[in-house]
Structure formats: C-alpha cells, structure tokens
Amino acid sequence: MKADKAEKRIAELTRLINYHNHLYYQQDKSEITDFEFDQLLKELETLEKNFPNFALPESPTQRVGGAITKKFESVQHKYPMLSLGNTYSKEELLEFHERVKKGLEQDQVEYICELKFDGLAISLLYEDGLLIRAATRGDGVQGDDITINAKTIRSLPLRVQSEDFPAYFEVRGEVFMPIKVFNRLNSAIIEENLQLEALGKKTKPTLANPRNTASGTMKMQNSAVVASREMDCFLYAITTSDMKFKSHEEGLTKMMEMGFNVSNTFRKCNSIESVFSFIDEWEAKRHDLPLETDGIVIKVNGLENQEILGFTAKSPRWAIAYKYKSESAESRLNSITYQVGRTGAITPVANLAPVQLAGTTVKRASLHNSNEIKRLDLHEGDIVWVEKGGEIIPKIISVNTSKRVPNATPVKYIEDCPECGAHLVRKEGEAVHYCPNERTCPPQVLGRIEHFISRNAMDIEHLGPKTIEGLIKKGLVKNPADLYGLSFDQLNGLQFEFTEEQIGELKKRSIQEKSAKNIIASIEKSKNVPFRRVLFALGIRYVGKTVAEKLVEHFFNLENLKKANFEALVEVPEIGDRIAESLINYFKNDHNLELVQRLSDFGVCLKGEEFDTNETREQILTGLSFVISGVFEHYERDELKSLIKSIGGKTVSSISKSTNYLLAGDKVGPSKLEKAAKMEVKLLSEKEFREMISAE
C-alpha cells in the first residue's frame, strides 16, 4: 500500500474503531460482531507497524498496552485534589445544609446527588481534545503520572467525541475494577492455589477487595496486564477556563456530549428532603450495580454558589459525602498500646484478635483519645464491635457487655509517655494528651524530621524513615537544622541500626557513596524551597499548608511573624485564637528560636517572594502574544497567564500569524506544534521563557 493511502486508511480505521468502542463501552450497543471488530483492529495494527509515522495519538492500539514503566513520575495537579468531608447521619447532613444556606444567605439550595464509587481517584488533562496526561490523586497536590495505564481503559476517550470542546480542560473521576473482573481474578488465584497445594508449594493470597485491587492495578509496570484487567472509569467533574458553565449539572451534561463515561445515576435535588429520598433509594439498589459504592456525594449545583462557599484547607464547603453504614464484626480486645506522634499527641490503639472485615483482616483499631475509652467503658478482654469508618479505617463502635468477663478490670489511660517517661499533659478543653518532651522524645524527633523533609514541605529526597532513625541514633541529627550540617564524609559508608517494626528487631544498614551524594545534593537544593513551605515544614501546631500561605502573604518574612502579637495574628484571614496562641508559644521557646536561627544561617529561605515592580521588568513583554500549551515544571497555566500579563504581554487561545510565541511545556498538543510550524510561530521552551523574563 502506498503511503498516502496508508495514512488515509489509518485515520479512517482509528475513527471507526473508536466509534465502535464508544458504542460498546458507554452505550452498551454493538453494530458489528466481535470478529469484525478484531479484524479492523488487526488491520490497523499492521498498518501502524509498516507506517509508524502515520499512527495517531488517539489510536485504539494504545489500549492493548505492552509498554513497561519502570518509574511513575510525580506530577503536580493544576488544582489540588481535595478530599470530601464525611458524614454518617442525616442529622449531620442537615447541619451541612444549614451551613450552606447560611453561607449563601438563601433558603433554597439546589444540589446534585451522585453515587460515591469505590476506586482510585484520577485526574485527566486534555488539550485540543486529546488526552495528554492522567495522574493519580497522590497527596492531593502531587500524584503519579499513569497515562500509559489509563489509556488501556476502553471507556475513556483518547480524543473527545464532540466538535465543541474547550481548548484545554481537566476532568476528574474514579477508576474502578468491575466486581465480575475482581471475582474472575480471585477465582483464578484459588484455582492456581489448588495446584500449588497439590505440589506442596506455597499458595498465593487472594485479592482483598476491588478498591485496593484497582489502585494496585493502575500502578502496575506492564500496561498489557492492566489492559487485561478491563478497568473502567466514571467521570464526575470538569474544570476549564476556556468554557463557562453555570452549574455542575451543565458540566456533567457537557462531559457526556464529549464522550465521557458519566454515570446516569446522578440526580438534581431542589430540597434536603429530596436528597434524603435519593440516599434512601440507593441504600439497597447500589448492591445491584456492577461496581462497589460506599455512599452518596452531595454537591451544591450552582458554580457561582460553589465559589461563594469556597474551601477549607482540606475540603470544599459546598460538597459532602454521606457514607452508608459500614460492615461490622465482633473481636476480642487483647491489649492497648499508645503511639506518640510528631507533635507529642498520644493515640491509643486497640490490639484485637484478628477478624475479617470488608475483605481485609483487621488486627488493630484506633481509640482516638481517653474520652473515647471512657465513652466505650472499655474493660480488659472485652468483646467489641469493630467497624471500618468509611470502610477504610477500623474503629471500635461499642462493647458487647453481655460477654464481659466477671470482675474485668476497667482500662486506665496511661499517665506517662510510653517512649520517654515524661508525665503527660492535657490542655483544658482538649481531648488529646501530649508528651511535653519535644526535644528528646524519640518519636517526636523522628516525626518532626520526617514532616520537615516531606514532599509538601522541604521535599528532601533519599532520606527514608529508617535512615533518619539511624542518623538520630548515631547522634548526627537531633532536629531539622542538623540536616544542613551533615557532610558527605559523615554519610559515606555510615553504618547504623534501625528498628524493623513488623518483627520488632534491630536491622543493620549502611549509606553507600551514591546515596550519600544524593542526600547532600537534595539537602542543598531544599534551601531554595519557598518560605511558605519552610513555615509549614517547621511543624508548628495547627499551622498547615493553607495557614502557612496566609501567614507568609501577610507578614512576608519570619522576623515579622516572630514579632507579631496576638491581635496582629488574629487579623490575618482564617487565623483564629488557637493558631495565634500556638504561634506565640512556639516563638517564645528558646530552642525553637535557636532552630530557626540556624536554618537562616545555613541559607534556608525565610522570607516570601517580593513582587518586582521595576518598570523595565514590567514592560519586558509589551506587544508580545503567547499561546500556552502543555504541562510545565515551574508554573501552572493560570500562573503563566498572570505572569505574562503582569509584565506587559498577552495570552491567546489559538495560534495565528500575529502570535509571537508558542510557549511549549511537556506533552505539548501535537496540533498546536503543527500549526505553529505552518504559521512560522517561534517555539519557546519553559527554560527559554524563564531566561527571557529574567533579562534586565
């Protein structure tokens, strides 16, 4: 076949196969037989093999997998993937409704109710209608790039079906494993185990539940195996600055028009009573679905109302998840251990006789605090009811007092720290006990350093918990500032011991030359981390990421923050009495002051970024227009738009002869590259752009 005919046929087959895929997987229809479909796919595979330069990005051959991924790169989300607040009662849901009404100053609120599917949250970026990136939720700020594996999901459009779509947009949803696939995999494992038993060999554990299996599948290195597991995905949100929607419902409708697999189970409710009816209706019906669900998500429908309500640091104020009653089981309380967190907070943990619950073996459950132990009236050896809160975290919900042993001893909360022996303290009005020995209590030292180096804080790589534990035991590190005093010679070949928690034994490890170099380089690199993250990294009680950002925005540098009194602190938006008191107490402590002074001496950034008002800098892009495409290392797209505008330039959505530059990031849209070449528009990399705007 000649090249021109091959190119035309490849395009025709790609369109045709994607059309039949969409019919089969999203509309449950079939216009051709399986044999005919397979023949079309084989023809396309052969043509692409012979003419690889004509293969299209949305080719259905990508869905069969085959690529091996050694490492899943970490990527930053355009918008944080926040978790939802949970409720388990209609009374709490009614309280949510009252908060929404108060926040909007409205008596009537329109909601969208959706089933809460049990799987893996996913973010999908599309440019010019083409899928350019798929990422896991991760920690909400950064996730793993799983694009190769996501492309194996046949219900997921590689290119949108509609002719009318935003130039750049993100959709979010839930990847899940259908129950029939999960059961099929477990049946295969059971069958294999019978053969292994007959040979006297070790058997394999069966899969715990579809949710965990879905998560593990999407992180598999071999995309062909992922494809064989027939994963599916429901999408439930779209975000774009290129197209305006008035409501969440409108966004869902648009997603369906573009060919996305949106569950048709959602419903618009004009009252809280209608929401309750939806919840009651699906409590039993959900078990007939081909996938697992664990509740209902309730969202304010109007997008303008969502903006008014805004967000807390962890979740939107305009949405909540109602969880159905979880599975519960009886178990015996064997003992209680007490864990010490990085802030010194003591968490009691119940050690239980192993019990099967929601597909997993439960041996431990959190008891939260002394109030919870008192509420449960726990006695030694009690038979307790265990439940998975949200079917994830085990908790004790009650005691079966009818099975209590006569003369059983009531559980008494400890008075001294189990790690360092310091007498515990409990502030008035708080439920949690604390160990006050911040400086030398081992779990607190370890926890503070682990927090300090974490990805959302200083992002110091190559330092795992075991290495930190070893450095602490060697006396090389006592607080975060000590990290900056480490040298290559100290680390190279260093041998140390750490505790293997699962078996309770000491293990030996040594730091090799390459690891030592990587650790030193990562520590040095962290000196450039912005002050807002440094402030969060300090681990000041109640100062999370959002609070740290607000404080830096208001006070700019550490010196101003240290001098701020209570009145000045509470003037900052979202800074209440408790946070203000915690900050004042932190900077009253001589050891904390010594710590931040040492960080400053080592060159760690302790001030915010000042806005450059230099007139020459402001006008540097005057008269220049940019089209932005792709994913960038140092900027979000909205940041780039604001930055270009602030220094005299302008951004446009499509390339024309009057466009000066195509600012191209990773995974730039192929159609934009082609158009830029045709229009002779200069291509600008992120590095070149940064050099351009830094020129004086």
XYZ file of C-alpha atoms in Angstrom:
696
model
C 0.000 0.000 0.000
C 1.246 3.464 -0.890
C 1.991 5.955 1.864
C -0.854 8.364 1.061
C -3.417 5.561 1.029
C -1.975 4.110 4.252
C -2.244 7.475 6.018
C -5.872 7.832 4.923
C -6.770 4.261 5.925
C -5.076 4.577 9.343
C -7.096 7.731 10.065
C -10.301 6.023 8.882
C -9.709 2.872 10.971
C -8.804 4.924 14.054
C -12.047 6.882 13.814
C -14.137 3.766 13.088
C -12.721 1.604 15.894
C -13.004 4.430 18.434
C -16.639 4.885 17.361
C -17.417 1.193 17.958
C -15.518 1.271 21.266
C -17.665 4.194 22.413
C -20.870 2.417 21.382
C -19.940 -0.800 23.173
C -18.454 0.509 26.401
C -20.648 3.551 27.029
C -23.947 2.847 25.300
C -23.958 -0.953 25.564
C -24.604 -1.227 21.814
C -22.878 -3.165 19.062
C -23.207 -2.593 15.329
C -20.611 -5.186 14.299
C -19.594 -8.633 15.564
C -16.573 -9.222 17.808
C -14.844 -10.947 14.875
C -15.366 -7.932 12.607
C -14.065 -5.607 15.332
C -10.947 -7.756 15.822
C -10.277 -7.755 12.087
C -10.409 -3.944 11.954
C -8.022 -3.723 14.903
C -5.585 -6.209 13.347
C -5.602 -4.252 10.081
C -4.808 -1.044 11.971
C -2.015 -2.707 13.958
C -0.420 -3.976 10.721
C -0.639 -0.591 9.003
C 0.802 1.238 12.019
C 3.663 -1.259 12.143
C 4.502 -0.650 8.491
C 3.820 3.119 8.586
C 4.547 4.163 12.227
C 4.809 7.862 11.336
C 1.081 7.909 10.459
C -0.130 6.462 13.807
C -2.430 8.956 15.553
C -2.203 9.896 19.261
C -5.764 8.616 19.817
C -5.098 5.274 18.118
C -7.059 2.426 19.775
C -3.966 0.218 19.548
C -2.714 2.038 22.661
C -5.480 0.394 24.661
C -3.978 -3.089 24.424
C -0.942 -1.980 26.428
C 2.506 -3.531 26.249
C 4.718 -0.668 27.402
C 6.805 -1.251 30.540
C 7.023 1.620 33.039
C 9.969 1.385 35.448
C 9.018 4.507 37.393
C 5.874 6.627 37.611
C 6.914 10.277 37.501
C 5.452 12.652 40.072
C 3.353 15.481 38.606
C 1.674 18.482 40.196
C -2.078 18.956 39.910
C -3.338 22.135 38.281
C -5.886 22.412 41.095
C -5.500 20.479 44.393
C -7.489 17.239 44.550
C -9.082 17.804 47.940
C -10.866 15.116 49.908
C -14.519 15.430 50.905
C -15.839 15.835 54.410
C -17.754 12.737 55.535
C -20.977 12.285 57.453
C -22.716 9.134 58.613
C -26.020 10.572 59.763
C -28.849 12.601 58.282
C -28.641 14.918 61.288
C -25.090 15.907 60.321
C -26.189 16.243 56.700
C -28.927 18.610 57.832
C -26.267 20.639 59.693
C -24.271 20.806 56.429
C -27.404 22.067 54.657
C -27.880 24.784 57.290
C -24.237 25.903 56.903
C -24.687 26.096 53.130
C -27.887 28.152 53.468
C -26.181 30.495 55.913
C -23.114 30.878 53.702
C -25.235 31.653 50.642
C -27.876 33.622 52.547
C -30.525 31.549 50.749
C -33.402 29.414 51.979
C -33.499 27.199 48.887
C -30.396 25.348 47.668
C -30.149 23.127 44.608
C -27.965 20.024 44.956
C -26.625 17.317 42.665
C -26.528 13.860 44.262
C -24.074 11.277 42.862
C -23.154 7.770 43.887
C -19.757 7.599 45.584
C -17.851 4.971 43.634
C -15.175 2.934 45.390
C -11.942 3.041 43.417
C -8.983 5.253 42.591
C -9.389 8.998 42.022
C -7.903 10.149 38.722
C -7.169 13.483 37.011
C -7.189 13.672 33.198
C -5.801 16.588 31.187
C -6.970 17.190 27.610
C -5.590 19.639 25.092
C -7.124 20.222 21.651
C -9.451 17.333 22.504
C -6.577 14.890 23.035
C -5.677 13.136 26.311
C -2.199 14.389 27.282
C -1.887 13.235 30.897
C -3.533 11.038 33.505
C -2.494 11.244 37.156
C -3.455 9.679 40.474
C -4.673 11.826 43.363
C -1.500 11.191 45.382
C -1.359 13.574 48.325
C -3.826 15.958 46.683
C -1.093 18.336 45.490
C 1.054 15.871 43.534
C 0.231 12.500 42.041
C 1.802 9.866 39.804
C 1.670 10.047 36.014
C -0.208 6.885 34.931
C -1.063 7.990 31.375
C 0.100 4.748 29.755
C -2.067 2.621 32.028
C -5.065 4.975 31.829
C -5.103 4.654 28.046
C -5.968 0.962 28.423
C -9.395 1.906 29.879
C -11.673 1.427 26.871
C -14.471 3.698 28.094
C -12.012 6.602 28.397
C -11.823 8.804 25.271
C -8.301 9.257 23.933
C -9.831 12.046 21.838
C -13.162 13.669 22.696
C -16.147 12.808 20.509
C -17.729 16.273 20.307
C -16.763 19.022 17.853
C -17.361 21.689 20.525
C -14.938 21.409 23.431
C -12.599 23.650 25.478
C -9.065 24.087 24.163
C -7.660 22.887 27.477
C -9.544 21.190 30.295
C -9.304 18.717 33.144
C -11.782 16.005 34.052
C -11.782 14.001 37.255
C -13.310 10.721 38.121
C -12.935 7.319 39.705
C -11.156 4.344 38.152
C -12.716 1.112 39.377
C -12.481 -2.618 38.922
C -15.835 -4.183 37.964
C -16.953 -6.799 40.502
C -17.106 -9.523 37.822
C -13.434 -8.900 36.936
C -12.435 -8.957 40.616
C -14.268 -12.262 41.131
C -12.667 -13.699 37.990
C -9.161 -12.796 39.213
C -9.786 -14.336 42.622
C -11.228 -17.496 41.047
C -8.029 -17.839 39.002
C -5.900 -17.436 42.161
C -7.975 -20.061 44.019
C -7.631 -22.484 41.105
C -3.882 -21.910 40.967
C -3.618 -22.418 44.729
C -5.238 -25.864 44.432
C -2.479 -26.864 42.030
C 0.206 -25.376 44.279
C -1.174 -27.215 47.319
C -1.106 -30.472 45.387
C 2.584 -29.867 44.664
C 3.269 -28.906 48.276
C 4.164 -25.339 47.304
C 3.307 -22.031 48.988
C -0.065 -20.598 47.936
C -0.851 -17.008 46.946
C -3.142 -14.692 48.946
C -6.439 -13.793 47.294
C -7.190 -10.160 46.470
C -8.670 -8.193 49.377
C -11.281 -6.032 47.631
C -11.953 -4.301 44.279
C -10.868 -0.877 45.555
C -7.381 -1.961 46.640
C -7.005 -4.086 43.507
C -7.956 -1.129 41.297
C -5.337 1.040 42.967
C -2.643 -1.620 42.637
C -3.551 -2.381 39.026
C -3.183 1.232 37.867
C 0.380 1.300 39.275
C 1.476 -1.896 37.539
C 4.610 -1.603 35.401
C 3.256 -3.693 32.499
C 0.379 -1.890 30.761
C -0.588 -5.111 28.932
C -1.523 -6.662 32.292
C -3.501 -3.521 33.143
C -5.363 -3.830 29.841
C -6.215 -7.474 30.571
C -7.940 -6.465 33.815
C -10.645 -4.495 31.984
C -10.617 -1.467 34.277
C -13.365 1.107 33.922
C -13.871 4.734 34.896
C -16.748 7.080 35.761
C -16.068 10.812 35.354
C -17.796 13.337 37.597
C -16.195 16.804 37.208
C -14.787 19.119 34.538
C -12.658 22.237 35.059
C -11.673 24.718 32.362
C -11.095 28.433 31.927
C -11.930 28.171 28.214
C -15.634 27.423 28.638
C -18.013 28.728 31.299
C -20.679 26.573 32.959
C -23.393 27.869 35.251
C -23.898 24.633 37.129
C -22.328 21.308 37.974
C -25.177 19.602 36.109
C -24.303 21.595 32.985
C -20.710 20.375 33.253
C -21.844 16.747 33.568
C -24.064 17.134 30.506
C -21.178 18.628 28.520
C -18.918 15.762 29.543
C -21.442 13.253 28.229
C -21.649 15.176 24.934
C -17.848 14.926 24.645
C -17.987 11.156 25.022
C -17.042 10.744 28.685
C -18.456 7.905 30.738
C -20.671 9.754 33.237
C -22.864 7.553 35.422
C -26.541 8.216 34.698
C -27.382 7.690 38.365
C -26.933 11.353 39.377
C -29.980 13.448 40.241
C -30.761 17.123 40.790
C -32.477 17.750 44.131
C -34.228 21.011 44.984
C -34.512 20.333 48.708
C -32.754 18.480 51.506
C -35.784 16.173 51.682
C -35.147 15.152 48.066
C -31.516 14.446 48.999
C -32.708 12.159 51.824
C -35.014 10.348 49.386
C -32.103 9.750 46.991
C -29.999 8.365 49.852
C -32.779 6.001 50.961
C -33.479 4.869 47.399
C -29.885 3.831 46.699
C -29.084 2.208 50.047
C -30.309 -1.149 48.724
C -30.185 -0.530 44.945
C -26.435 0.153 44.984
C -25.719 -3.532 45.650
C -27.144 -4.385 42.214
C -24.536 -2.242 40.437
C -21.542 -3.862 38.680
C -19.118 -1.964 40.937
C -18.751 -1.156 44.613
C -20.107 2.048 46.151
C -19.962 3.246 49.727
C -22.139 6.340 49.852
C -23.575 9.417 48.185
C -21.784 12.667 47.267
C -23.914 15.803 47.665
C -22.737 18.923 45.799
C -24.174 22.421 45.559
C -25.233 22.632 41.898
C -24.583 26.315 41.099
C -20.913 27.005 40.326
C -21.231 30.624 41.427
C -22.567 29.364 44.755
C -19.627 26.963 44.995
C -17.239 29.908 44.590
C -19.046 31.856 47.315
C -18.797 28.937 49.758
C -15.154 28.219 48.909
C -12.892 25.703 50.633
C -11.344 24.804 53.943
C -7.699 23.698 53.923
C -8.751 20.091 53.285
C -12.158 20.028 51.602
C -14.770 22.093 49.717
C -17.508 23.729 51.803
C -20.014 23.087 49.016
C -19.820 19.292 48.977
C -20.041 16.420 51.442
C -20.067 12.625 51.322
C -22.795 10.677 53.085
C -21.469 7.223 53.977
C -23.747 4.232 54.349
C -23.474 2.115 57.470
C -20.276 0.111 57.355
C -19.797 -3.607 57.840
C -19.041 -4.548 61.438
C -17.728 -7.626 63.253
C -17.004 -8.862 66.783
C -13.485 -9.257 68.115
C -11.680 -9.528 71.439
C -9.630 -6.647 72.875
C -6.218 -8.163 73.635
C -4.376 -5.024 74.726
C -3.940 -1.280 74.178
C -0.731 0.369 73.021
C -0.071 4.102 72.964
C 1.552 5.787 69.964
C 3.392 9.121 70.151
C 3.013 11.438 67.148
C 5.402 14.139 65.906
C 3.535 16.823 67.889
C 3.614 14.669 71.039
C -0.064 13.722 70.712
C -0.800 10.322 72.249
C -3.071 7.985 70.283
C -4.325 4.804 71.977
C -4.559 1.799 69.642
C -6.562 -1.342 70.379
C -4.844 -4.628 69.565
C -7.533 -7.108 68.555
C -7.943 -10.772 67.849
C -7.763 -10.977 64.001
C -11.166 -10.626 62.339
C -12.295 -10.449 58.689
C -13.930 -7.116 57.846
C -14.827 -5.670 54.416
C -12.412 -8.010 52.658
C -9.387 -7.454 54.922
C -8.024 -8.879 58.170
C -8.277 -6.339 60.980
C -5.911 -6.627 63.949
C -5.810 -3.030 65.228
C -8.232 -0.151 65.666
C -7.808 3.459 66.761
C -9.346 4.528 70.073
C -8.635 8.241 69.393
C -8.264 9.546 72.987
C -9.078 8.993 76.652
C -12.608 10.362 76.179
C -13.348 7.593 73.681
C -12.078 4.907 76.071
C -14.277 6.382 78.776
C -17.301 6.589 76.451
C -16.948 2.945 75.478
C -16.389 1.951 79.127
C -13.660 -0.407 77.956
C -12.514 -3.250 80.204
C -9.597 -5.602 79.700
C -10.509 -8.565 77.478
C -13.792 -7.026 76.285
C -15.626 -8.362 73.233
C -16.019 -5.325 70.992
C -17.825 -4.407 67.775
C -15.369 -3.219 65.122
C -16.345 -1.185 62.080
C -14.409 0.313 59.200
C -15.083 4.049 59.251
C -15.795 4.825 55.608
C -14.790 1.165 55.062
C -11.139 2.225 55.379
C -10.052 2.925 58.976
C -11.066 0.336 61.599
C -12.644 1.684 64.785
C -14.382 0.243 67.841
C -18.003 1.362 67.898
C -19.298 -0.425 71.007
C -18.714 -3.136 73.599
C -20.764 -6.326 73.907
C -21.171 -6.069 77.662
C -23.182 -9.321 77.766
C -19.924 -11.172 77.012
C -17.780 -9.275 79.516
C -15.741 -11.454 81.893
C -16.865 -11.065 85.571
C -14.667 -8.694 87.594
C -12.907 -7.449 84.449
C -10.549 -4.529 85.123
C -11.516 -1.174 83.563
C -8.966 0.229 81.115
C -6.980 3.057 82.701
C -5.386 5.667 80.465
C -1.620 6.000 80.891
C -0.115 8.940 82.794
C 3.456 8.891 81.424
C 4.867 8.855 77.900
C 5.498 5.243 76.795
C 8.632 6.344 74.895
C 10.493 8.757 77.185
C 8.649 8.558 80.526
C 7.680 12.247 80.673
C 4.434 12.972 82.530
C 1.644 13.567 80.013
C -0.253 16.860 79.868
C -3.758 17.642 78.680
C -4.850 21.187 77.930
C -8.189 22.401 79.160
C -10.869 21.937 76.519
C -8.832 19.404 74.516
C -9.397 15.652 74.322
C -5.817 14.642 73.482
C -2.975 14.009 75.911
C 0.513 15.229 74.927
C 4.072 14.364 75.818
C 5.736 17.736 76.639
C 9.275 16.429 75.967
C 9.560 17.858 72.449
C 13.362 17.931 72.272
C 14.360 14.351 73.110
C 11.259 12.124 72.936
C 12.372 9.764 70.079
C 9.087 9.515 68.110
C 8.643 13.289 68.263
C 12.180 13.941 66.992
C 11.745 11.363 64.221
C 8.243 12.593 63.337
C 9.270 16.259 63.153
C 12.182 15.486 60.843
C 10.035 13.216 58.647
C 7.492 16.032 58.380
C 10.234 18.580 57.671
C 11.646 16.620 54.719
C 8.263 15.539 53.287
C 7.277 16.364 49.708
C 4.848 19.167 50.623
C 7.409 20.698 52.984
C 11.166 20.817 52.192
C 10.972 17.924 49.702
C 14.328 16.424 50.693
C 14.674 13.155 48.780
C 16.709 9.998 49.500
C 16.146 10.264 53.268
C 13.780 7.484 54.333
C 12.438 6.907 57.863
C 14.997 4.160 58.521
C 17.921 6.387 57.516
C 16.619 9.212 59.715
C 16.202 6.787 62.616
C 19.801 5.688 62.125
C 21.100 9.279 61.985
C 19.250 10.097 65.217
C 20.698 7.048 66.978
C 24.190 7.994 65.799
C 23.698 11.441 67.332
C 24.232 13.178 63.991
C 20.727 14.648 63.855
C 18.630 15.934 66.749
C 16.479 18.474 64.922
C 15.803 19.567 61.312
C 18.592 22.190 61.303
C 21.173 19.455 61.923
C 20.464 18.083 58.439
C 22.155 21.119 56.894
C 25.305 20.468 58.907
C 25.763 16.953 57.502
C 28.740 16.364 55.237
C 29.460 13.775 52.554
C 32.287 12.304 54.637
C 29.920 11.784 57.584
C 27.386 9.930 55.448
C 29.555 7.942 53.044
C 29.819 4.371 54.357
C 27.921 5.202 57.556
C 26.556 2.052 59.200
C 23.614 2.210 61.545
C 20.805 0.212 63.083
C 17.069 0.743 62.838
C 14.034 -0.972 64.293
C 12.072 -3.281 61.998
C 8.580 -2.610 63.367
C 6.893 -5.712 61.934
C 9.249 -8.106 63.696
C 10.477 -5.809 66.455
C 14.149 -6.491 65.729
C 17.138 -4.293 65.015
C 18.374 -4.341 61.418
C 21.654 -3.032 60.000
C 22.075 -0.714 57.028
C 24.815 1.421 55.501
C 24.798 4.506 53.272
C 26.648 3.957 50.002
C 28.632 6.646 48.141
C 25.919 7.393 45.554
C 23.231 7.679 48.237
C 25.423 9.993 50.304
C 25.920 12.296 47.298
C 22.185 12.296 46.543
C 21.273 13.128 50.156
C 23.711 16.058 50.338
C 22.546 17.385 46.946
C 18.868 17.165 47.947
C 19.518 18.941 51.256
C 21.348 21.725 49.419
C 18.535 22.023 46.859
C 15.948 22.434 49.641
C 17.475 25.803 50.602
C 15.557 27.222 47.625
C 12.162 25.980 48.818
C 9.800 28.994 49.245
C 9.213 30.345 52.732
C 5.548 29.262 52.863
C 6.677 25.640 52.658
C 9.505 26.189 55.146
C 6.984 27.591 57.639
C 4.773 24.536 57.121
C 7.836 22.287 57.476
C 8.598 23.663 60.961
C 5.636 21.643 62.216
C 4.120 24.375 64.385
C 0.922 23.012 65.866
C -2.189 23.951 63.825
C -0.075 25.577 61.060
C -0.949 23.584 57.962
C -0.149 24.447 54.339
C -3.025 26.902 53.877
C -2.384 28.662 57.192
C 1.328 28.953 56.339
C 0.484 30.567 52.997
C -1.836 33.095 54.677
C 0.818 33.999 57.256
C 3.576 34.476 54.671
C 1.296 36.537 52.472
C 0.512 38.809 55.433
C 3.835 39.025 57.301
C 6.207 38.296 54.410
C 9.187 37.117 56.486
C 9.984 35.216 59.653
C 11.173 38.273 61.559
C 7.799 39.991 61.157
C 5.989 36.812 62.148
C 8.124 36.356 65.271
C 7.330 39.911 66.424
C 3.558 39.667 65.787
C 1.354 39.829 68.873
C -1.968 38.076 69.373
C -4.031 40.955 67.935
C -1.883 41.171 64.803
C -2.109 37.425 64.228
C -5.882 37.103 64.505
C -6.275 39.932 61.985
C -4.984 37.539 59.309
C -7.804 35.783 57.399
C -8.519 32.250 58.735
C -6.163 32.697 61.724
C -8.127 32.056 64.918
C -7.276 32.232 68.623
C -5.884 28.696 68.816
C -3.460 29.189 65.904
C -2.369 32.587 67.221
C -1.622 31.175 70.674
C 0.314 28.276 69.166
C 2.497 30.653 67.114
C 3.212 32.901 70.093
C 4.150 29.905 72.259
C 6.381 28.495 69.508
C 8.419 31.687 69.196
C 8.661 32.075 72.988
C 10.636 28.850 73.140
C 14.407 29.414 73.107
C 15.081 26.074 71.415
C 12.703 26.954 68.561
C 14.348 30.360 68.152
C 17.748 28.675 68.021
C 16.413 26.236 65.386
C 15.122 28.933 63.012
C 18.292 30.996 63.501
C 20.406 28.018 62.472
C 18.177 27.435 59.426
C 18.726 31.069 58.490
C 22.492 30.735 58.967
C 22.508 27.699 56.677
C 20.775 29.729 53.959
C 17.240 28.306 54.143
C 14.695 30.765 52.705
C 12.831 32.552 55.499
C 11.137 35.300 53.527
C 8.470 35.436 50.837
C 8.905 36.401 47.201
C 8.611 40.140 46.697
C 6.736 41.370 43.652
C 9.142 43.034 41.232
C 7.815 46.500 40.485
C 10.798 47.539 38.376
C 9.378 49.445 35.407
C 11.762 47.864 32.862
C 10.855 44.373 34.044
C 7.137 45.150 33.913
C 7.315 46.188 30.258
C 9.602 43.424 29.025
C 6.852 41.531 27.128
C 4.963 44.560 25.817
C 3.471 43.873 22.392
C 4.178 40.124 22.516
C 1.455 37.481 22.384
C 1.760 33.876 23.591
C -0.139 30.632 23.154
C 0.473 28.297 26.115
C 0.434 24.539 25.587
C 1.487 21.510 27.610
C 2.485 20.873 31.226
C 5.193 22.943 32.957
C 7.687 22.208 35.711
C 7.701 25.567 37.496
C 4.283 27.040 36.674
C 0.596 26.285 36.466
C -1.032 27.577 33.280
C -3.030 30.233 35.146
C 0.200 31.413 36.815
C 1.826 31.764 33.404
C -1.112 33.771 32.077
C -0.993 36.128 35.077
C 2.789 36.448 34.884
C 2.802 37.260 31.155
C 0.037 39.818 31.619
C 1.794 41.420 34.623
C 4.910 42.153 32.565
C 3.219 43.569 29.508
C 2.431 40.539 27.331
C -0.847 38.851 26.450
C -2.018 35.257 26.020
C -4.350 33.955 23.327
C -6.017 30.568 22.994
C -5.275 29.800 19.343
C -2.279 30.257 17.035
C -2.456 32.820 14.240
C 0.037 34.754 12.116
C 0.002 37.523 14.723
C 1.110 35.131 17.500
C 4.712 35.717 18.545
C 5.440 32.565 20.559
C 4.111 29.088 21.310
C 5.203 28.559 24.914
C 5.542 24.775 24.912
C 5.735 22.601 28.007
C 5.893 18.835 28.370
C 3.305 16.938 26.280
C 2.523 19.961 24.133
C -0.518 19.485 21.880
C 0.606 17.980 18.532
C -1.908 20.034 16.549
C -0.513 23.226 18.081
C 3.034 22.221 17.125
C 1.907 21.526 13.585
C 0.040 24.836 13.340
C 2.969 26.776 14.835
C 5.297 25.316 12.209
C 2.847 26.146 9.423
C 2.387 29.748 10.664
C 6.134 30.100 11.364
C 5.441 30.926 15.014
C 8.548 30.598 17.172
C 8.612 27.743 19.684
C 9.650 28.774 23.207
C 10.646 26.250 25.897
C 9.995 26.855 29.581
C 13.732 27.382 30.144
C 13.919 29.950 27.327
C 10.852 31.744 28.694
C 12.391 31.960 32.182
C 15.587 33.380 30.642
C 13.530 35.886 28.639
C 11.629 37.298 31.641
C 14.711 37.401 33.865
C 16.582 39.587 31.388
C 17.181 43.067 32.666
